[in-house]
Coordinates of C-alpha atoms and ligand atoms in Angstrom, one line a residue:
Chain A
X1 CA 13.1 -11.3 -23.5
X2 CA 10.8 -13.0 -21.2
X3 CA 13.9 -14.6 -19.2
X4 CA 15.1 -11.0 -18.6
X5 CA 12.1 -9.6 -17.6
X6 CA 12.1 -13.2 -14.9
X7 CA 15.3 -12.6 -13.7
X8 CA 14.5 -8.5 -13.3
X9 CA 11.3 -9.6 -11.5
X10 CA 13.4 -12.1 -8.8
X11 CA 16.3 -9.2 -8.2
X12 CA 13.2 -6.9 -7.6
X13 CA 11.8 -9.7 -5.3
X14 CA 15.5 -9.8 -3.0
X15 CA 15.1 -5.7 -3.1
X16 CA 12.3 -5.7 -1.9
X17 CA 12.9 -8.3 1.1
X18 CA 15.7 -6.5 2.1
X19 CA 13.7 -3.4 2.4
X20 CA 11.4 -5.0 4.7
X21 CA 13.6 -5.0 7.5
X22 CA 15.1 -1.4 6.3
X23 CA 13.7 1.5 9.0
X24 CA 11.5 -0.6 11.2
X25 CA 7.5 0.9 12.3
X26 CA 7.5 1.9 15.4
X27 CA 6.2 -1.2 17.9
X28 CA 3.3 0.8 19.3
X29 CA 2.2 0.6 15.9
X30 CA 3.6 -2.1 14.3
X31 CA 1.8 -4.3 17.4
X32 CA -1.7 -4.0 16.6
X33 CA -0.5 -4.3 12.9
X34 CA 0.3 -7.8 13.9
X35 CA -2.5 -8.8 15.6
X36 CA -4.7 -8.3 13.1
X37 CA -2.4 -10.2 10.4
X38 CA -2.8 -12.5 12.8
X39 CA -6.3 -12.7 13.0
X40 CA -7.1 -12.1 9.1
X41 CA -4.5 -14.3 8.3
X42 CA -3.8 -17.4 10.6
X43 CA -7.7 -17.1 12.5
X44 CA -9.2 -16.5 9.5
X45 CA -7.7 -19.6 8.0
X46 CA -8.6 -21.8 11.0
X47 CA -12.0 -23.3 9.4
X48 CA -11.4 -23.8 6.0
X49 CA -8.0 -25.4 7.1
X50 CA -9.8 -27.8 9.6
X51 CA -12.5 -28.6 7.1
X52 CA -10.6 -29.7 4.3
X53 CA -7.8 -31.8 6.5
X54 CA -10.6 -33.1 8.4
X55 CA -12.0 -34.7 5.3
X56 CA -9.2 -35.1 2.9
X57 CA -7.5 -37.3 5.8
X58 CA -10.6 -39.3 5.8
X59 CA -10.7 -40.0 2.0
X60 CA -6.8 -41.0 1.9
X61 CA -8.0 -43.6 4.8
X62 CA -10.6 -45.1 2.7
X63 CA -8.4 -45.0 -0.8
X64 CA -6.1 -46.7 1.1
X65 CA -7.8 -49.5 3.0
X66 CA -10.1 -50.2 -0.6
X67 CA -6.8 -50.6 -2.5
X68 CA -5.1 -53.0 -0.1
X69 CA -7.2 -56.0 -1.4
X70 CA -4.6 -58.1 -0.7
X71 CA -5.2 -60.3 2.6
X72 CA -1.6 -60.7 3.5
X73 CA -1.0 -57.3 3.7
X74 CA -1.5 -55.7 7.2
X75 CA -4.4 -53.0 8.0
X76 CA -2.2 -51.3 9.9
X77 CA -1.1 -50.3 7.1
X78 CA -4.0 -47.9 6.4
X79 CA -3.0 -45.8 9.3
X80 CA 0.6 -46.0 8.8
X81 CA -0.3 -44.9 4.8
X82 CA -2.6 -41.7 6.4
X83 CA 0.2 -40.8 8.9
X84 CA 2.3 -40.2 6.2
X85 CA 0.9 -38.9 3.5
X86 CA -0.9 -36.0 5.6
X87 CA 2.1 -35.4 7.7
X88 CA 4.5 -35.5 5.0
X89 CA 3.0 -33.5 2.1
X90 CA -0.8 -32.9 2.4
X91 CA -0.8 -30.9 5.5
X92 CA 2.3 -29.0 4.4
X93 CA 2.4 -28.8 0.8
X94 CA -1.0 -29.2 -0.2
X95 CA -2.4 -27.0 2.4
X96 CA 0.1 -24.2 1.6
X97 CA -0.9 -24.2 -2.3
X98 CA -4.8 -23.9 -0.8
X99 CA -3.6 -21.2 1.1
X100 CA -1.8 -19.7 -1.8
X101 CA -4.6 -19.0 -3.0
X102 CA -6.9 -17.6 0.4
X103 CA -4.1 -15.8 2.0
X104 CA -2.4 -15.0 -1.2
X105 CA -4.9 -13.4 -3.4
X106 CA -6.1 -11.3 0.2
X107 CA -2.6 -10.1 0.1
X108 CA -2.7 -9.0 -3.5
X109 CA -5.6 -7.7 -3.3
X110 CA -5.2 -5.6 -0.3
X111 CA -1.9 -4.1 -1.1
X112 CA -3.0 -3.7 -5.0
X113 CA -5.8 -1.9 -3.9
X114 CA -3.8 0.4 -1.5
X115 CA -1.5 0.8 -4.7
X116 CA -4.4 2.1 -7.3
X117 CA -6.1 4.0 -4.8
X118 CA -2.2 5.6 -3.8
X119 CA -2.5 4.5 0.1
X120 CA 1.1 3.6 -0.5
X121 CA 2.3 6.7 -1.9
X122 CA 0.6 8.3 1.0
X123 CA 2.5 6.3 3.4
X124 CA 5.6 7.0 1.5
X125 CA 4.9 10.6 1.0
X126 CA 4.6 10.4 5.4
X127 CA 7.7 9.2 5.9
X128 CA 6.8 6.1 6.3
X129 CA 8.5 2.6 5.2
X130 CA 5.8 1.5 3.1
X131 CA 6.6 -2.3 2.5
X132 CA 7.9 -2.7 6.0
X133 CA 4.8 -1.4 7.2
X134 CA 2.7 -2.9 4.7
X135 CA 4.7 -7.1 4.9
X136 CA 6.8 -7.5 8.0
X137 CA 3.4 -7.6 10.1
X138 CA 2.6 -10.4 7.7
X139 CA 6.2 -12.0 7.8
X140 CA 5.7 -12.3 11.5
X141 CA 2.0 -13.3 11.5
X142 CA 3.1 -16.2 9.7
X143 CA 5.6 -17.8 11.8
X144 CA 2.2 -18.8 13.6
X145 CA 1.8 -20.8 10.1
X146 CA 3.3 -24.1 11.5
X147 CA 0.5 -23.9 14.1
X148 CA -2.3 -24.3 11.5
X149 CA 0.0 -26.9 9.9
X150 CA 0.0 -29.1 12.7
X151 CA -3.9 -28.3 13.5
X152 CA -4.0 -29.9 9.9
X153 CA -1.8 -32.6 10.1
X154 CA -3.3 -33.6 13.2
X155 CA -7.0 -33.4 11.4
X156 CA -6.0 -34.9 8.6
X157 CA -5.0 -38.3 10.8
X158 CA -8.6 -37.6 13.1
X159 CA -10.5 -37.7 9.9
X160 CA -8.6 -41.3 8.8
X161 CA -9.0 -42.4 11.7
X162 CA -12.6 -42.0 11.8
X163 CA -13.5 -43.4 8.4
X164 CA -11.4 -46.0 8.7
X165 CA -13.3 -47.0 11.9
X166 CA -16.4 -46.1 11.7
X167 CA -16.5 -46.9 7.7
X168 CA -15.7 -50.1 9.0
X169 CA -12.4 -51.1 7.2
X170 CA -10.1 -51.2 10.8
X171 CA -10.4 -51.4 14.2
X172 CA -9.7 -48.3 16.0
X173 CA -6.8 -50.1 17.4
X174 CA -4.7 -51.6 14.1
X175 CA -5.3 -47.8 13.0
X176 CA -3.5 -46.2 15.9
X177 CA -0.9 -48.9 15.8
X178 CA -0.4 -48.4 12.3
X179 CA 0.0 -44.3 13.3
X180 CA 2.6 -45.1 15.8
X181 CA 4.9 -47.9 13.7
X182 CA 8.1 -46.8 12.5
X183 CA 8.5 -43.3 13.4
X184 CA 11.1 -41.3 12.0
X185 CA 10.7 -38.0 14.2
X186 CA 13.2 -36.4 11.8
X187 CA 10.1 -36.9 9.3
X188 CA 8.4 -34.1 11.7
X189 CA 11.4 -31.8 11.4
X190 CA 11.3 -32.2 7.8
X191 CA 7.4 -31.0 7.3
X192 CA 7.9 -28.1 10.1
X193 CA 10.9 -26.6 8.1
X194 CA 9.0 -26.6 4.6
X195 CA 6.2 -25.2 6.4
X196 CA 8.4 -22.5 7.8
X197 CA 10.0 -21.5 4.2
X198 CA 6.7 -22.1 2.3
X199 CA 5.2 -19.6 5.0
X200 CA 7.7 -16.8 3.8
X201 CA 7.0 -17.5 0.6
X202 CA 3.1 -17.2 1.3
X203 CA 3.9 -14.1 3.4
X204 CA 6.0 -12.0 1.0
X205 CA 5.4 -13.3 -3.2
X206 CA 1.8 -12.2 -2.9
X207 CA 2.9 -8.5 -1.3
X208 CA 5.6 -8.1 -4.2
X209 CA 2.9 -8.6 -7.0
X210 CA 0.6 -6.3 -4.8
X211 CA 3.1 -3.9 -4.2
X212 CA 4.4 -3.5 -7.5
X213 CA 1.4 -3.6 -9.9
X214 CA 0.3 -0.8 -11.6
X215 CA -3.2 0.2 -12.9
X216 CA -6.4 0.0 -11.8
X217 CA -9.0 -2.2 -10.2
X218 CA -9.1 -4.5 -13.0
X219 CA -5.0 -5.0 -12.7
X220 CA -5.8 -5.9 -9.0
X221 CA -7.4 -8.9 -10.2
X222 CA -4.9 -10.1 -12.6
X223 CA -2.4 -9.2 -10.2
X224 CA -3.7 -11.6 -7.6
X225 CA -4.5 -14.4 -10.4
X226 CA -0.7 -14.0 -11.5
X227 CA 0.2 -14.0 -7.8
X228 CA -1.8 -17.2 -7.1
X229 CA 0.4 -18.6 -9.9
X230 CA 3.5 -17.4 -8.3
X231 CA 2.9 -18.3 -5.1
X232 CA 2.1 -21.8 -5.6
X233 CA 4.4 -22.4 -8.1
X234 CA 7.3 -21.6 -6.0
X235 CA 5.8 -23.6 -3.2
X236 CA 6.1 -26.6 -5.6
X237 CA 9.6 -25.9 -6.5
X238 CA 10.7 -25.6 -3.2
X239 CA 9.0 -28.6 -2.1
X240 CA 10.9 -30.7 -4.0
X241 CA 14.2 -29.0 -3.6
X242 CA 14.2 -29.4 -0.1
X243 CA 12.1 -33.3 0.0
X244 CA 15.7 -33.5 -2.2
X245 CA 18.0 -31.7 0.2
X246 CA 16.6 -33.2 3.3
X247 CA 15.3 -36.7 2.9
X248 CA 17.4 -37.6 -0.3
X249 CA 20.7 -38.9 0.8
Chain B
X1 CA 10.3 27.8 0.0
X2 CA 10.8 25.4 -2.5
X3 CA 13.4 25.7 -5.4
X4 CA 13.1 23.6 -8.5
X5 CA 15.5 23.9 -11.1
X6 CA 15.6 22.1 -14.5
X7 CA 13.2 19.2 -13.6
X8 CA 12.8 16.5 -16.5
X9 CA 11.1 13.4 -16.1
X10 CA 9.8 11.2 -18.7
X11 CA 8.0 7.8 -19.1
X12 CA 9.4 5.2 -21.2
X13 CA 11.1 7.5 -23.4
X14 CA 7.9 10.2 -23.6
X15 CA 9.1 12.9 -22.4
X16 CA 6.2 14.7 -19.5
X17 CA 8.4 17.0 -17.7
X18 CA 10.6 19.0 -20.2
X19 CA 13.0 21.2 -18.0
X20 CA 11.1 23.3 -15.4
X21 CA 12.9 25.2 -13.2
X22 CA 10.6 27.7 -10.8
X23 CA 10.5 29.2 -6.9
X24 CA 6.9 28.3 -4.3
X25 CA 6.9 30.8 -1.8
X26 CA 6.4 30.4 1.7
X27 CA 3.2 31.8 3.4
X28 CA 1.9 31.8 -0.1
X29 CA -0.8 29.7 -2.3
X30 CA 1.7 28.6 -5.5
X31 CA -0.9 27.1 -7.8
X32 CA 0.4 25.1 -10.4
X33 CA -2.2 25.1 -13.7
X34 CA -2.4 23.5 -17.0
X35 CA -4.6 21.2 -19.6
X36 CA -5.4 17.9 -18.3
X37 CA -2.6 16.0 -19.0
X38 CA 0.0 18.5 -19.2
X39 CA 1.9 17.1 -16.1
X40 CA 1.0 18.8 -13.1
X41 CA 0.9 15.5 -11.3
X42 CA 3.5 14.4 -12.6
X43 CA 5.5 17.4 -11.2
X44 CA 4.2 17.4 -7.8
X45 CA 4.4 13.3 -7.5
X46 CA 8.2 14.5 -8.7
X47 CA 8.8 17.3 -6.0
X48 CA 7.7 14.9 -3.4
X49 CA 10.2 12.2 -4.4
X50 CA 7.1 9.8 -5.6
X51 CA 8.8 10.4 -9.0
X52 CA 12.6 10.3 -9.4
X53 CA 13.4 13.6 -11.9
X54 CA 15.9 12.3 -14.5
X55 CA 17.5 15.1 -14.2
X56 CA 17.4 19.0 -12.5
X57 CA 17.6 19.1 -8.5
X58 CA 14.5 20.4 -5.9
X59 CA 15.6 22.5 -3.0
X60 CA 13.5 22.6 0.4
X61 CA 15.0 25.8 2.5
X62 CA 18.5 25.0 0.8
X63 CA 18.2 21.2 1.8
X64 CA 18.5 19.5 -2.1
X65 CA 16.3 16.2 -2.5
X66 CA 18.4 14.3 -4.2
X67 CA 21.2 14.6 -2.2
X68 CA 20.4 13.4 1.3
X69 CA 20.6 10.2 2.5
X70 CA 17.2 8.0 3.2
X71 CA 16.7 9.1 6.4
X72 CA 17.1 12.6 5.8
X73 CA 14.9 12.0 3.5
X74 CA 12.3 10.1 5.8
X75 CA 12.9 12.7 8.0
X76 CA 12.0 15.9 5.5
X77 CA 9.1 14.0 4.5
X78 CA 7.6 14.3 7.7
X79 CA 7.7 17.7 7.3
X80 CA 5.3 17.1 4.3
X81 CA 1.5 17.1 4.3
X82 CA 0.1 15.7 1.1
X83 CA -3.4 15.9 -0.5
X84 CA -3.8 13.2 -3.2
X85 CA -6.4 13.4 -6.2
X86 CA -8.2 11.0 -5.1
X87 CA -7.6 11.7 -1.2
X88 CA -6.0 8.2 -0.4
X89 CA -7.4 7.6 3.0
X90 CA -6.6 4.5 4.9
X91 CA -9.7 2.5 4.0
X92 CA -9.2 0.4 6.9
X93 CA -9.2 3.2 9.6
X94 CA -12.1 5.3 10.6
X95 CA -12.1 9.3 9.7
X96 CA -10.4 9.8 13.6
X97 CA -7.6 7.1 12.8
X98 CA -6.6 8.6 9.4
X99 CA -6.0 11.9 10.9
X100 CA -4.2 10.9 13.6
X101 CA -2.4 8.4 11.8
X102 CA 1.2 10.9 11.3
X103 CA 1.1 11.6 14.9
X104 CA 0.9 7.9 16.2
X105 CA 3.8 6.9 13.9
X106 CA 6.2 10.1 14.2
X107 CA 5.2 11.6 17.6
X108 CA 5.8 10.8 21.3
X109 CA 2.5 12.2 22.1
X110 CA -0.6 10.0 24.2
X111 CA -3.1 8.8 23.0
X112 CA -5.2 12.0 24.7
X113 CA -3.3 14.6 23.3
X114 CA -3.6 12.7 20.1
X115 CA -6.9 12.9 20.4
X116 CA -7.1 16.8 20.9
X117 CA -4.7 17.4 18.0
X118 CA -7.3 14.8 15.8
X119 CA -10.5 16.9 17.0
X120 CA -9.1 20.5 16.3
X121 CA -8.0 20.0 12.7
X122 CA -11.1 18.3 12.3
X123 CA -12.9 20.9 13.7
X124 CA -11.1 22.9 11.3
X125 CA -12.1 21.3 8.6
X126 CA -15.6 21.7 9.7
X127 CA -16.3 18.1 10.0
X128 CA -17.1 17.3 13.8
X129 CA -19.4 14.2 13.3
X130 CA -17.6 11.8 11.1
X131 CA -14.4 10.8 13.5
X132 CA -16.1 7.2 13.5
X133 CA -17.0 6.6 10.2
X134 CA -14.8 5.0 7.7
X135 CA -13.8 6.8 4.6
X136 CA -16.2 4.5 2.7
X137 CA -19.5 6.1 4.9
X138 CA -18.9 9.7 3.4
X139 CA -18.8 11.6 0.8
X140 CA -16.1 12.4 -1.2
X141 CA -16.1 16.5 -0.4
X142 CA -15.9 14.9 3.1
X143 CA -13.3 13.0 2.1
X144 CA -11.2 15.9 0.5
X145 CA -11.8 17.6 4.2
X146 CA -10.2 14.2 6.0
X147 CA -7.4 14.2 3.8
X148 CA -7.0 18.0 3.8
X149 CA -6.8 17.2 8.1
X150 CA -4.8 14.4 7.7
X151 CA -2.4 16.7 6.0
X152 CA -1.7 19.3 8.1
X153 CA -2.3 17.4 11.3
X154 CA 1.6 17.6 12.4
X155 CA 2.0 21.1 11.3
X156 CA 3.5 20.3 7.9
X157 CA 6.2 22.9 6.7
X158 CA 5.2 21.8 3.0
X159 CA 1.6 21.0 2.0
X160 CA 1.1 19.7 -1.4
X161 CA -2.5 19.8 -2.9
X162 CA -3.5 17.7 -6.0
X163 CA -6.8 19.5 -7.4
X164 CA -8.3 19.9 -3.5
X165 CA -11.5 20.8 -4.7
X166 CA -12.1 18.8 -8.5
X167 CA -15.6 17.2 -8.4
X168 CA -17.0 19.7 -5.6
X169 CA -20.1 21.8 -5.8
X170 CA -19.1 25.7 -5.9
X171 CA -19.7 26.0 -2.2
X172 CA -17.8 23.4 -0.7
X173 CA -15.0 24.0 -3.4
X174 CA -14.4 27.6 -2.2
X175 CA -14.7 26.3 1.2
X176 CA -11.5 24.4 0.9
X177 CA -9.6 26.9 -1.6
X178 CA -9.9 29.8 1.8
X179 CA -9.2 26.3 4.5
X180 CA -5.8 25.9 2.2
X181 CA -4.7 29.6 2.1
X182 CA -6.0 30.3 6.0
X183 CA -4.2 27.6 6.8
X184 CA -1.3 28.5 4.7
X185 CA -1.0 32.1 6.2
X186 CA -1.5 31.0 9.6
X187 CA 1.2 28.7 9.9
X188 CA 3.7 29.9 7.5
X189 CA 3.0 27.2 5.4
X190 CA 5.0 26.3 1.6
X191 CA 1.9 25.1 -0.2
X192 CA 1.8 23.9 -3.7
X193 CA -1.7 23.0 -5.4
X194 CA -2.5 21.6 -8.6
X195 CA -5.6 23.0 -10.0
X196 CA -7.9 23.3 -13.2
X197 CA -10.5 25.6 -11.9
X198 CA -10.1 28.9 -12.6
X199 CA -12.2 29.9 -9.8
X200 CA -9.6 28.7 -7.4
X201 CA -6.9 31.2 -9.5
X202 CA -8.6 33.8 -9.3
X203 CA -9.2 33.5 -5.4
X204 CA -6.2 32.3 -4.3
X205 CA -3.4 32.4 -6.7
X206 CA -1.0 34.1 -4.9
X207 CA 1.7 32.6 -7.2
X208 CA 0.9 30.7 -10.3
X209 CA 2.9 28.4 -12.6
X210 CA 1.4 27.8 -16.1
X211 CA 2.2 24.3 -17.5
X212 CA 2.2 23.8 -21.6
X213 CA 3.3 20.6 -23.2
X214 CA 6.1 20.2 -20.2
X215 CA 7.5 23.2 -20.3
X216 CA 6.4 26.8 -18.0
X217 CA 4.8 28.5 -20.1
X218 CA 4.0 31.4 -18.0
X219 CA 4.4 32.6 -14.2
X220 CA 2.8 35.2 -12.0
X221 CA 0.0 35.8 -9.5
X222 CA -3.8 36.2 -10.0
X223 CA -3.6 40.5 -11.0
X224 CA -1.0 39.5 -13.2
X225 CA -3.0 36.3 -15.2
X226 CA -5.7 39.1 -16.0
X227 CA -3.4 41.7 -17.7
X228 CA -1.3 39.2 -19.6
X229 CA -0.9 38.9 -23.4
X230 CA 0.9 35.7 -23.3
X231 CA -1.5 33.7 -26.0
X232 CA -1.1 30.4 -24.6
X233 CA -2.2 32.1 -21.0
X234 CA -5.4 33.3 -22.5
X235 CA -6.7 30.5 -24.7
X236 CA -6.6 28.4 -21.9
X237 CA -7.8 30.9 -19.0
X238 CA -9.9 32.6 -21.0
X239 CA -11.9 29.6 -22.5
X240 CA -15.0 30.6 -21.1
X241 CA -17.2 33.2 -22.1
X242 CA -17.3 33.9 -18.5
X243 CA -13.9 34.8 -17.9
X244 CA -13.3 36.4 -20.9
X245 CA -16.0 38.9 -19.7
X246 CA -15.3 38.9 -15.7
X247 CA -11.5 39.6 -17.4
X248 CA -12.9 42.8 -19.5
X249 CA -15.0 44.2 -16.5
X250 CA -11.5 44.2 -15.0
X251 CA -8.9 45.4 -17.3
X252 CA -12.0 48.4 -17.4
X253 CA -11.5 49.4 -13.7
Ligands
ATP1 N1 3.1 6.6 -13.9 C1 3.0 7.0 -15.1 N2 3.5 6.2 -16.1 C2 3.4 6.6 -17.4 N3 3.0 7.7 -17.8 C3 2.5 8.6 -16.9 C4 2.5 8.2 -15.5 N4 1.9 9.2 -14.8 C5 1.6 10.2 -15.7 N5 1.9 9.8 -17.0 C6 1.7 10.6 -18.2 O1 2.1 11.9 -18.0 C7 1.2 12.8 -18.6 C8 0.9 13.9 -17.6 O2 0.1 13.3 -16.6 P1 -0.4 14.0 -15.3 O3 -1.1 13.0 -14.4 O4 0.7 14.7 -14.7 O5 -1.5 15.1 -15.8 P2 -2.2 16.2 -15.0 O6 -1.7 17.5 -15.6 O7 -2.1 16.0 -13.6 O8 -3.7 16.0 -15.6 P3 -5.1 16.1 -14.8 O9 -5.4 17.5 -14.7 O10 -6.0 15.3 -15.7 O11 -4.9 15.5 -13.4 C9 0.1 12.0 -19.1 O12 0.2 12.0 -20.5 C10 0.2 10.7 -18.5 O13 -0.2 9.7 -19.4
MG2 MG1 -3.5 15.3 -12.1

């Protein structure tokens, strides 16, 4: 019963993709549409994005230099451990469940409440494609995503670097030598990709429990809560498919 | 004109719609009436495609619903001005934006002449002072106006009206009953409303379709609904004292 009603949900999720990009808006419209995705979306995400990798890079820093009690172990080490863990999966992956739940109950919410209060059916009754109208201003807001990503990732390694330093636990020097050893660029490849698909995911699970809830303002809320759930769920799943797919040999 | 024949619809196997088949003429007020409940939304959510009818087909001028293809369909529905229950105005767009919200997606036109079509309707209406406001900043007879703009803004063929004037004092409530039917005359306009108020019927029901437990249950126009015998008809027009009397005075003359 409940697999059913999963697997009916998921073909209702491809449906609805491929409606998106059915009978595009026209661009006059569809233009300012995207600027302000933009700005709610991507701008509106700048500060709480920079906060958090600010300080989140720090505290890996300081984890990291306080556990290598060890004096044969290099301190480089501390900025090599920050480089990679922020790059790798906090700015990415950690980030993008954070955002699963800003950008992703904003989403629900907005289109939920244009459901209940029938803004939709209005836009359908116009002539309108409502869900291209409503997402693929959204879908392309969000190929900005990797933008904010790399604001974080670069954060997250600022906000090491200082504690480290100025906590006193390296010189600014072993840190930034630590950033630099053993670079794998395809490791940057790697986190852009799953910020690109987990940016999709971001963009369009949070308008299909919008979009299709029913009810009223007390079902918005459950629909975002469920969508949160969703959202970041997936972005867990597909984290570790593709860590599997791309850096798994 | 609008042909409906044999609509069903149901609801996870309740049954709302139970085969209605009818005419709405054009240049007329067709006022569709019935208890709460009884499914006049339901219908009109149904004729504009909201709903998909399990069964029975809906005819605009001879073009059938069901059978075109989605951009026929896209294309007919912008044709189509709709007033919703609860209005439905774009929250995020200011009074002048909702209104002129059909023409900037379907029409060629500037943003000047845009702007004339947005300030006669409105005018129309008789709401001059609110293009800047947001739908939140007014009330909600203004909001019934915006919507009832919004509507005909691109010269609709079709105007569907659910309850226009529920929840408005007397005054403003006959205001937009004569807006519809002015409107409705002057441009040759299929309009379809939804209404419980027997006011309304007894101004402007040119046509009217009587709705009982999904089924029609009676049709005619507003001289007819007084000299009917048809029980159903009467227990619910006739609920009120009021009518009953206004109904006596009448069959008297
Ligand atoms: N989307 C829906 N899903 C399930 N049932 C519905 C749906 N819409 C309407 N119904 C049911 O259909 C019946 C008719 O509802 P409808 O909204 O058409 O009534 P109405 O005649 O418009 O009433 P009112 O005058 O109060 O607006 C009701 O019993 C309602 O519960
Ligand atoms: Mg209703």
């Amino acid at each position: 019963m409940m697999l059913t009603r999963y697997i009916t949900q998921i073909g209702r999720y491809f449906l609805m993709l491929k409606e998106i990009f059915n009978k595009q808006t026209k661009w006059s419209v569809m233009k300012n549409l995207i600027f302000k995705e933009i700005d709610d979306l991507i701008i509106g995400s700048l500060g709480i994005v920079a906060f958090i990798s600010f300080f989140v890079g720090g505290v890996v820093a300081i984890q990291t230099a306080l556990n290598l009690t060890n004096p044969l172990i290099p301190k480089y080490l501390i900025g090599f451990a920050t480089r990679q863990s922020v790059v790798l999966e906090f700015a990415p992956t950690f980030i993008s469940v954070i955002m699963a739940g800003k950008m992703g109950s904003f989403i629900t919410s907005s289109i939920g409440t244009m459901r209940v209060t029938e803004q939709i059916d209005a836009l359908e009754v116009m002539g309108v494609n409502s869900l291209n109208y409503l997402v693929f201003p959204k879908i392309i807001a969000l190929l900005l995503y990797p933008f904010l990503i790399g604001i974080a990732m670069f954060l997250g390694v600022l906000g090491g670097w200082m504690a480290g330093v100025y906590g006193g636990f390296i010189s600014s020097a072993e840190f930034i030598n630590g950033t630099q050893m053993d670079f794998i660029p395809f490791h940057i490849v790697y986190a852009f990709i799953k910020t690109l698909i987990f940016a999709m995911l971001l963009a369009t699970i949070p308008s299909f429990h919008g979009y299709y809830m029913k009810g009223g303002a007390l079902e918005v809320g459950k629909a975002s809560t469920v969508s949160f759930v969703w959202t970041s769920v997936s972005i867990i799943l597909f984290n570790y498919i593709l860590t599997q797919l791309l850096l798994g040999s | 004109m609008i042909e409906v024949k044999n609509i069903e619809k149901s609801f996870g196997g309740n049954k709302i719609l139970k085969g209605i088949s009818t005419v709405f003429e054009t240049g007329k007020t067709n006022l569709i009436i019935g208890q709460s409940g009884s499914g006049k939304t339901v219908l009109l959510k149904s004729l504009l495609g909201i709903h998909t009818p399990e069964s029975g087909t809906i005819s605009f001028d001879g073009r059938i619903y069901s059978e075109l293809n989605p951009d026929e369909k896209r294309e007919l529905r912008t044709e189509i001005g709709m007033v919703f229950q609860g209005s439905a105005l774009f929250d995020s767009m200011t009074v002048a934006e909702n209104v002129g919200f059909p023409l900037r997606m379907f029409t060629k036109d500037n943003n000047k002449k845009i702007q004339e079509r947005v300030d006669f309707v409105l005018k129309r209406v008789d709401l001059t002072e609110a293009h800047k406001k947001l739908p939140s900043e007014i009330s909600g007879g203004m909001q019934k106006r915006v919507a009832i703009a919004r509507a005909i803004v691109n010269n609709p063929k079709y105007l569907f009206c659910d309850e226009p004037n529920s929840g408005l004092d007397p005054n403003t409530a006959i205001l937009i009953d004569n807006l519809i039917r002015e409107i409705t005359e002057e441009y040759n306009i299929t309009t379809v409303i939804n209404t419980h108020d027997m006011n309304s019927v007894m101004e402007i029901g040119e046509k009217i379709l009587f709705l009982k437990d999904g089924l029609k249950a009676w049709e005619g126009n507003k001289e007819e609904i007084f000299r009917t015998d048809n029980e159903a008809v009467v227990a619910f027009v006739y609920s009120s004292n009021l009518f009953k009397k206004v109904r006596e005075a009448y069959l008297k003359e």
